[in-house]
Amino acid sequence: MKLIVGLGNPGKQYEKTRHNVGFRVIDALPQQPHVIYLKPDTFMNNSGTAVKAAMRYYKISLPDVLVVFDDKDLPLGTIRFRTKGSSGGHNGVQSIIDHLGSSQFARLKIGTAPADPNEVIHDTTDYVLGKFTKEEEQQLPDVIEQAAQKVKEWIRKTPTHPNV
């Protein structure tokens, strides 16, 4: 069994924000047997609560978890896979690390940084909770599709571990 977690915030007002790109990837994925897709109904900073509960309920091992989330430091459209690591300052990922007591889970980062490399993000919270520009929104379907393909590839190539 695999657990694919898309990070975001619940509620209509957050649907099209940069922070909800993980939810959008989950929405683009087809249902598959032995794969659980999770869009936590907690707010971003409490994502670890939902992830830990889902892992416990479905008896999923840590190596069978993939977390998909926004990265404000990567250019829009950049997709980066990591097998483990720090939170990189992402509060949702930090919540998962804190609740699981480990950073040994796979993650797929989706860049949401401004297209203009000279643009400075003055307030991180306002930026990640802000909506994409029209131009950025036009690029998103391709970005979401590429990320969904990476998730499918991870599911296909990663062996399933014994349930805990």
mmCIF file of N, CA and C in Angstrom, residues 58-157:
data_model
loop_
_atom_site.group_PDB
_atom_site.id
_atom_site.type_symbol
_atom_site.label_atom_id
_atom_site.label_comp_id
_atom_site.label_asym_id
_atom_site.label_seq_id
_atom_site.Cartn_x
_atom_site.Cartn_y
_atom_site.Cartn_z
ATOM 1 N N TYR A 58 -4.091 2.782 7.819
ATOM 2 C CA TYR A 58 -3.859 1.890 6.677
ATOM 3 C C TYR A 58 -2.629 1.007 6.854
ATOM 4 N N LYS A 59 -1.934 1.151 7.980
ATOM 5 C CA LYS A 59 -0.730 0.368 8.276
ATOM 6 C C LYS A 59 0.322 0.531 7.174
ATOM 7 N N ILE A 60 0.639 1.778 6.881
ATOM 8 C CA ILE A 60 1.588 2.097 5.816
ATOM 9 C C ILE A 60 2.951 2.414 6.418
ATOM 10 N N SER A 61 3.987 1.824 5.835
ATOM 11 C CA SER A 61 5.365 2.051 6.267
ATOM 12 C C SER A 61 5.891 3.370 5.711
ATOM 13 N N LEU A 62 6.828 3.971 6.408
ATOM 14 C CA LEU A 62 7.407 5.256 6.008
ATOM 15 C C LEU A 62 7.974 5.257 4.584
ATOM 16 N N PRO A 63 8.659 4.187 4.139
ATOM 17 C CA PRO A 63 9.180 4.201 2.766
ATOM 18 C C PRO A 63 8.085 4.192 1.686
ATOM 19 N N ASP A 64 6.842 3.970 2.093
ATOM 20 C CA ASP A 64 5.729 3.937 1.142
ATOM 21 C C ASP A 64 4.933 5.238 1.125
ATOM 22 N N VAL A 65 5.529 6.303 1.656
ATOM 23 C CA VAL A 65 4.877 7.616 1.712
ATOM 24 C C VAL A 65 5.590 8.578 0.767
ATOM 25 N N LEU A 66 4.804 9.292 -0.031
ATOM 26 C CA LEU A 66 5.314 10.361 -0.890
ATOM 27 C C LEU A 66 4.491 11.612 -0.599
ATOM 28 N N VAL A 67 5.184 12.711 -0.294
ATOM 29 C CA VAL A 67 4.525 13.983 0.007
ATOM 30 C C VAL A 67 4.782 14.944 -1.147
ATOM 31 N N VAL A 68 3.711 15.535 -1.679
ATOM 32 C CA VAL A 68 3.787 16.460 -2.814
ATOM 33 C C VAL A 68 3.429 17.855 -2.305
ATOM 34 N N PHE A 69 4.315 18.828 -2.576
ATOM 35 C CA PHE A 69 4.078 20.163 -2.023
ATOM 36 C C PHE A 69 4.767 21.248 -2.834
ATOM 37 N N ASP A 70 4.378 22.479 -2.553
ATOM 38 C CA ASP A 70 4.943 23.668 -3.195
ATOM 39 C C ASP A 70 6.306 24.001 -2.609
ATOM 40 N N ASP A 71 7.154 24.606 -3.443
ATOM 41 C CA ASP A 71 8.452 25.101 -2.973
ATOM 42 C C ASP A 71 8.651 26.500 -3.529
ATOM 43 N N LYS A 72 8.589 27.489 -2.666
ATOM 44 C CA LYS A 72 8.680 28.890 -3.085
ATOM 45 C C LYS A 72 10.076 29.287 -3.546
ATOM 46 N N ASP A 73 11.058 28.413 -3.330
ATOM 47 C CA ASP A 73 12.429 28.726 -3.720
ATOM 48 C C ASP A 73 12.814 28.143 -5.078
ATOM 49 N N LEU A 74 11.961 27.303 -5.635
ATOM 50 C CA LEU A 74 12.218 26.734 -6.964
ATOM 51 C C LEU A 74 11.398 27.490 -7.997
ATOM 52 N N PRO A 75 11.967 27.736 -9.171
ATOM 53 C CA PRO A 75 11.208 28.430 -10.218
ATOM 54 C C PRO A 75 9.934 27.668 -10.587
ATOM 55 N N LEU A 76 8.906 28.407 -10.936
ATOM 56 C CA LEU A 76 7.638 27.804 -11.340
ATOM 57 C C LEU A 76 7.892 26.754 -12.419
ATOM 58 N N GLY A 77 7.362 25.575 -12.207
ATOM 59 C CA GLY A 77 7.508 24.495 -13.178
ATOM 60 C C GLY A 77 8.636 23.537 -12.878
ATOM 61 N N THR A 78 9.539 23.912 -12.001
ATOM 62 C CA THR A 78 10.616 23.004 -11.617
ATOM 63 C C THR A 78 10.040 21.954 -10.677
ATOM 64 N N ILE A 79 10.360 20.702 -10.962
ATOM 65 C CA ILE A 79 9.876 19.603 -10.131
ATOM 66 C C ILE A 79 11.103 18.852 -9.632
ATOM 67 N N ARG A 80 11.177 18.670 -8.338
ATOM 68 C CA ARG A 80 12.358 18.047 -7.751
ATOM 69 C C ARG A 80 11.930 16.935 -6.797
ATOM 70 N N PHE A 81 12.514 15.761 -6.998
ATOM 71 C CA PHE A 81 12.230 14.601 -6.153
ATOM 72 C C PHE A 81 13.359 14.422 -5.140
ATOM 73 N N ARG A 82 12.998 14.109 -3.911
ATOM 74 C CA ARG A 82 13.967 13.812 -2.856
ATOM 75 C C ARG A 82 13.479 12.584 -2.081
ATOM 76 N N THR A 83 14.406 11.722 -1.695
ATOM 77 C CA THR A 83 14.020 10.534 -0.926
ATOM 78 C C THR A 83 13.929 10.815 0.565
ATOM 79 N N LYS A 84 14.535 11.916 1.006
ATOM 80 C CA LYS A 84 14.521 12.293 2.424
ATOM 81 C C LYS A 84 15.073 13.703 2.518
ATOM 82 N N GLY A 85 15.151 14.232 3.720
ATOM 83 C CA GLY A 85 15.760 15.543 3.892
ATOM 84 C C GLY A 85 15.035 16.394 4.905
ATOM 85 N N SER A 86 15.466 17.634 4.977
ATOM 86 C CA SER A 86 14.868 18.572 5.924
ATOM 87 C C SER A 86 13.563 19.126 5.349
ATOM 88 N N SER A 87 12.928 19.965 6.123
ATOM 89 C CA SER A 87 11.679 20.583 5.667
ATOM 90 C C SER A 87 11.935 21.697 4.671
ATOM 91 N N GLY A 88 13.153 22.209 4.638
ATOM 92 C CA GLY A 88 13.457 23.331 3.758
ATOM 93 C C GLY A 88 12.656 24.574 4.114
ATOM 94 N N GLY A 89 12.228 24.662 5.370
ATOM 95 C CA GLY A 89 11.444 25.818 5.801
ATOM 96 C C GLY A 89 9.958 25.711 5.509
ATOM 97 N N HIS A 90 9.520 24.575 4.970
ATOM 98 C CA HIS A 90 8.097 24.377 4.658
ATOM 99 C C HIS A 90 7.395 23.855 5.909
ATOM 100 N N ASN A 91 6.459 24.627 6.443
ATOM 101 C CA ASN A 91 5.808 24.272 7.707
ATOM 102 C C ASN A 91 4.985 22.993 7.636
ATOM 103 N N GLY A 92 4.372 22.710 6.495
ATOM 104 C CA GLY A 92 3.613 21.474 6.357
ATOM 105 C C GLY A 92 4.518 20.258 6.421
ATOM 106 N N VAL A 93 5.650 20.326 5.743
ATOM 107 C CA VAL A 93 6.621 19.227 5.775
ATOM 108 C C VAL A 93 7.206 19.100 7.182
ATOM 109 N N GLN A 94 7.488 20.218 7.825
ATOM 110 C CA GLN A 94 8.021 20.171 9.193
ATOM 111 C C GLN A 94 7.026 19.518 10.142
ATOM 112 N N SER A 95 5.751 19.791 9.962
ATOM 113 C CA SER A 95 4.722 19.162 10.788
ATOM 114 C C SER A 95 4.742 17.641 10.609
ATOM 115 N N ILE A 96 4.919 17.193 9.377
ATOM 116 C CA ILE A 96 4.984 15.748 9.113
ATOM 117 C C ILE A 96 6.218 15.152 9.790
ATOM 118 N N ILE A 97 7.362 15.797 9.627
ATOM 119 C CA ILE A 97 8.594 15.325 10.269
ATOM 120 C C ILE A 97 8.395 15.245 11.782
ATOM 121 N N ASP A 98 7.820 16.281 12.367
ATOM 122 C CA ASP A 98 7.607 16.318 13.820
ATOM 123 C C ASP A 98 6.679 15.202 14.285
ATOM 124 N N HIS A 99 5.577 14.985 13.572
ATOM 125 C CA HIS A 99 4.603 13.972 13.998
ATOM 126 C C HIS A 99 5.091 12.547 13.757
ATOM 127 N N LEU A 100 5.875 12.348 12.699
ATOM 128 C CA LEU A 100 6.375 11.004 12.403
ATOM 129 C C LEU A 100 7.691 10.718 13.121
ATOM 130 N N GLY A 101 8.350 11.774 13.590
ATOM 131 C CA GLY A 101 9.639 11.589 14.243
ATOM 132 C C GLY A 101 10.730 11.173 13.276
ATOM 133 N N SER A 102 10.544 11.489 11.999
ATOM 134 C CA SER A 102 11.509 11.092 10.977
ATOM 135 C C SER A 102 11.352 11.965 9.741
ATOM 136 N N SER A 103 12.461 12.133 9.033
ATOM 137 C CA SER A 103 12.415 12.837 7.747
ATOM 138 C C SER A 103 12.686 11.862 6.604
ATOM 139 N N GLN A 104 12.594 10.582 6.887
ATOM 140 C CA GLN A 104 12.921 9.534 5.921
ATOM 141 C C GLN A 104 11.711 9.153 5.063
ATOM 142 N N PHE A 105 11.108 10.144 4.428
ATOM 143 C CA PHE A 105 10.006 9.875 3.500
ATOM 144 C C PHE A 105 10.277 10.641 2.213
ATOM 145 N N ALA A 106 9.746 10.107 1.120
ATOM 146 C CA ALA A 106 9.960 10.721 -0.193
ATOM 147 C C ALA A 106 9.118 11.978 -0.329
ATOM 148 N N ARG A 107 9.624 12.889 -1.132
ATOM 149 C CA ARG A 107 8.886 14.134 -1.363
ATOM 150 C C ARG A 107 9.084 14.609 -2.791
ATOM 151 N N LEU A 108 8.051 15.235 -3.307
ATOM 152 C CA LEU A 108 8.080 15.822 -4.640
ATOM 153 C C LEU A 108 7.763 17.302 -4.482
ATOM 154 N N LYS A 109 8.767 18.122 -4.779
ATOM 155 C CA LYS A 109 8.625 19.575 -4.636
ATOM 156 C C LYS A 109 8.239 20.168 -5.980
ATOM 157 N N ILE A 110 7.315 21.098 -5.953
ATOM 158 C CA ILE A 110 6.870 21.777 -7.167
ATOM 159 C C ILE A 110 7.162 23.262 -7.007
ATOM 160 N N GLY A 111 8.008 23.774 -7.880
ATOM 161 C CA GLY A 111 8.413 25.166 -7.793
ATOM 162 C C GLY A 111 7.265 26.128 -8.029
ATOM 163 N N THR A 112 7.200 27.152 -7.179
ATOM 164 C CA THR A 112 6.172 28.192 -7.315
ATOM 165 C C THR A 112 6.786 29.585 -7.245
ATOM 166 N N ALA A 113 8.115 29.670 -7.356
ATOM 167 C CA ALA A 113 8.791 30.972 -7.261
ATOM 168 C C ALA A 113 8.388 31.864 -8.426
ATOM 169 N N PRO A 114 8.498 33.171 -8.241
ATOM 170 C CA PRO A 114 8.149 34.103 -9.318
ATOM 171 C C PRO A 114 8.975 33.835 -10.578
ATOM 172 N N ALA A 115 8.349 34.064 -11.718
ATOM 173 C CA ALA A 115 9.045 33.875 -12.991
ATOM 174 C C ALA A 115 10.226 34.831 -13.111
ATOM 175 N N ASP A 116 10.075 36.020 -12.577
ATOM 176 C CA ASP A 116 11.142 37.023 -12.616
ATOM 177 C C ASP A 116 12.109 36.761 -11.457
ATOM 178 N N PRO A 117 13.345 36.320 -11.762
ATOM 179 C CA PRO A 117 14.291 36.003 -10.692
ATOM 180 C C PRO A 117 14.674 37.212 -9.838
ATOM 181 N N ASN A 118 14.412 38.411 -10.334
ATOM 182 C CA ASN A 118 14.722 39.619 -9.565
ATOM 183 C C ASN A 118 13.603 40.007 -8.603
ATOM 184 N N GLU A 119 12.442 39.352 -8.744
ATOM 185 C CA GLU A 119 11.321 39.657 -7.850
ATOM 186 C C GLU A 119 11.622 39.110 -6.457
ATOM 187 N N VAL A 120 11.482 39.953 -5.478
ATOM 188 C CA VAL A 120 11.773 39.581 -4.098
ATOM 189 C C VAL A 120 10.460 39.274 -3.375
ATOM 190 N N ILE A 121 10.446 38.163 -2.644
ATOM 191 C CA ILE A 121 9.286 37.810 -1.824
ATOM 192 C C ILE A 121 9.488 38.464 -0.464
ATOM 193 N N HIS A 122 8.684 39.487 -0.181
ATOM 194 C CA HIS A 122 8.834 40.230 1.075
ATOM 195 C C HIS A 122 8.132 39.537 2.236
ATOM 196 N N ASP A 123 6.987 38.951 1.982
ATOM 197 C CA ASP A 123 6.231 38.282 3.035
ATOM 198 C C ASP A 123 5.895 36.876 2.555
ATOM 199 N N THR A 124 6.574 35.894 3.120
ATOM 200 C CA THR A 124 6.406 34.511 2.678
ATOM 201 C C THR A 124 4.964 34.047 2.801
ATOM 202 N N THR A 125 4.317 34.344 3.921
ATOM 203 C CA THR A 125 2.937 33.900 4.128
ATOM 204 C C THR A 125 2.017 34.469 3.060
ATOM 205 N N ASP A 126 2.110 35.766 2.809
ATOM 206 C CA ASP A 126 1.277 36.379 1.770
ATOM 207 C C ASP A 126 1.556 35.752 0.407
ATOM 208 N N TYR A 127 2.817 35.446 0.145
ATOM 209 C CA TYR A 127 3.181 34.884 -1.154
ATOM 210 C C TYR A 127 2.583 33.485 -1.343
ATOM 211 N N VAL A 128 2.817 32.583 -0.383
ATOM 212 C CA VAL A 128 2.349 31.209 -0.566
ATOM 213 C C VAL A 128 0.830 31.097 -0.482
ATOM 214 N N LEU A 129 0.193 32.024 0.238
ATOM 215 C CA LEU A 129 -1.270 32.014 0.303
ATOM 216 C C LEU A 129 -1.891 32.866 -0.797
ATOM 217 N N GLY A 130 -1.045 33.437 -1.634
ATOM 218 C CA GLY A 130 -1.521 34.225 -2.766
ATOM 219 C C GLY A 130 -1.832 33.342 -3.964
ATOM 220 N N LYS A 131 -2.611 33.893 -4.864
ATOM 221 C CA LYS A 131 -2.978 33.153 -6.074
ATOM 222 C C LYS A 131 -1.926 33.365 -7.149
ATOM 223 N N PHE A 132 -1.876 32.418 -8.069
ATOM 224 C CA PHE A 132 -0.981 32.533 -9.208
ATOM 225 C C PHE A 132 -1.455 33.666 -10.114
ATOM 226 N N THR A 133 -0.519 34.279 -10.835
ATOM 227 C CA THR A 133 -0.894 35.284 -11.831
ATOM 228 C C THR A 133 -1.581 34.570 -12.992
ATOM 229 N N LYS A 134 -2.214 35.333 -13.880
ATOM 230 C CA LYS A 134 -2.854 34.728 -15.061
ATOM 231 C C LYS A 134 -1.848 33.942 -15.884
ATOM 232 N N GLU A 135 -0.670 34.524 -16.069
ATOM 233 C CA GLU A 135 0.367 33.864 -16.860
ATOM 234 C C GLU A 135 0.813 32.556 -16.194
ATOM 235 N N GLU A 136 0.998 32.604 -14.881
ATOM 236 C CA GLU A 136 1.404 31.403 -14.146
ATOM 237 C C GLU A 136 0.308 30.342 -14.196
ATOM 238 N N GLU A 137 -0.929 30.772 -14.042
ATOM 239 C CA GLU A 137 -2.065 29.843 -14.059
ATOM 240 C C GLU A 137 -2.145 29.112 -15.398
ATOM 241 N N GLN A 138 -1.763 29.784 -16.482
ATOM 242 C CA GLN A 138 -1.768 29.151 -17.805
ATOM 243 C C GLN A 138 -0.708 28.055 -17.908
ATOM 244 N N GLN A 139 0.380 28.193 -17.169
ATOM 245 C CA GLN A 139 1.444 27.184 -17.176
ATOM 246 C C GLN A 139 1.108 25.977 -16.298
ATOM 247 N N LEU A 140 0.241 26.180 -15.329
ATOM 248 C CA LEU A 140 0.002 25.154 -14.312
ATOM 249 C C LEU A 140 -0.500 23.813 -14.827
ATOM 250 N N PRO A 141 -1.402 23.740 -15.804
ATOM 251 C CA PRO A 141 -1.834 22.407 -16.240
ATOM 252 C C PRO A 141 -0.666 21.512 -16.663
ATOM 253 N N ASP A 142 0.303 22.078 -17.380
ATOM 254 C CA ASP A 142 1.471 21.286 -17.779
ATOM 255 C C ASP A 142 2.313 20.892 -16.572
ATOM 256 N N VAL A 143 2.486 21.815 -15.648
ATOM 257 C CA VAL A 143 3.275 21.544 -14.441
ATOM 258 C C VAL A 143 2.606 20.446 -13.615
ATOM 259 N N ILE A 144 1.304 20.559 -13.427
ATOM 260 C CA ILE A 144 0.551 19.567 -12.650
ATOM 261 C C ILE A 144 0.638 18.202 -13.324
ATOM 262 N N GLU A 145 0.514 18.165 -14.640
ATOM 263 C CA GLU A 145 0.600 16.899 -15.376
ATOM 264 C C GLU A 145 1.985 16.275 -15.227
ATOM 265 N N GLN A 146 3.031 17.086 -15.332
ATOM 266 C CA GLN A 146 4.394 16.564 -15.154
ATOM 267 C C GLN A 146 4.578 15.998 -13.747
ATOM 268 N N ALA A 147 4.075 16.703 -12.762
ATOM 269 C CA ALA A 147 4.181 16.229 -11.377
ATOM 270 C C ALA A 147 3.393 14.932 -11.195
ATOM 271 N N ALA A 148 2.199 14.856 -11.773
ATOM 272 C CA ALA A 148 1.388 13.637 -11.681
ATOM 273 C C ALA A 148 2.124 12.458 -12.319
ATOM 274 N N GLN A 149 2.805 12.703 -13.426
ATOM 275 C CA GLN A 149 3.590 11.643 -14.072
ATOM 276 C C GLN A 149 4.715 11.167 -13.156
ATOM 277 N N LYS A 150 5.359 12.093 -12.468
ATOM 278 C CA LYS A 150 6.434 11.730 -11.523
ATOM 279 C C LYS A 150 5.880 10.883 -10.375
ATOM 280 N N VAL A 151 4.687 11.225 -9.904
ATOM 281 C CA VAL A 151 4.064 10.436 -8.836
ATOM 282 C C VAL A 151 3.778 9.027 -9.339
ATOM 283 N N LYS A 152 3.200 8.908 -10.535
ATOM 284 C CA LYS A 152 2.892 7.584 -11.097
ATOM 285 C C LYS A 152 4.163 6.759 -11.272
ATOM 286 N N GLU A 153 5.229 7.415 -11.707
ATOM 287 C CA GLU A 153 6.519 6.739 -11.873
ATOM 288 C C GLU A 153 7.035 6.241 -10.516
ATOM 289 N N TRP A 154 6.923 7.067 -9.486
ATOM 290 C CA TRP A 154 7.358 6.662 -8.150
ATOM 291 C C TRP A 154 6.546 5.458 -7.671
ATOM 292 N N ILE A 155 5.248 5.485 -7.879
ATOM 293 C CA ILE A 155 4.395 4.358 -7.474
ATOM 294 C C ILE A 155 4.842 3.083 -8.182
ATOM 295 N N ARG A 156 5.094 3.200 -9.473
ATOM 296 C CA ARG A 156 5.462 2.046 -10.299
ATOM 297 C C ARG A 156 6.838 1.485 -9.913
ATOM 298 N N LYS A 157 7.789 2.362 -9.626
ATOM 299 C CA LYS A 157 9.176 1.928 -9.426
ATOM 300 C C LYS A 157 9.553 1.628 -7.978
#
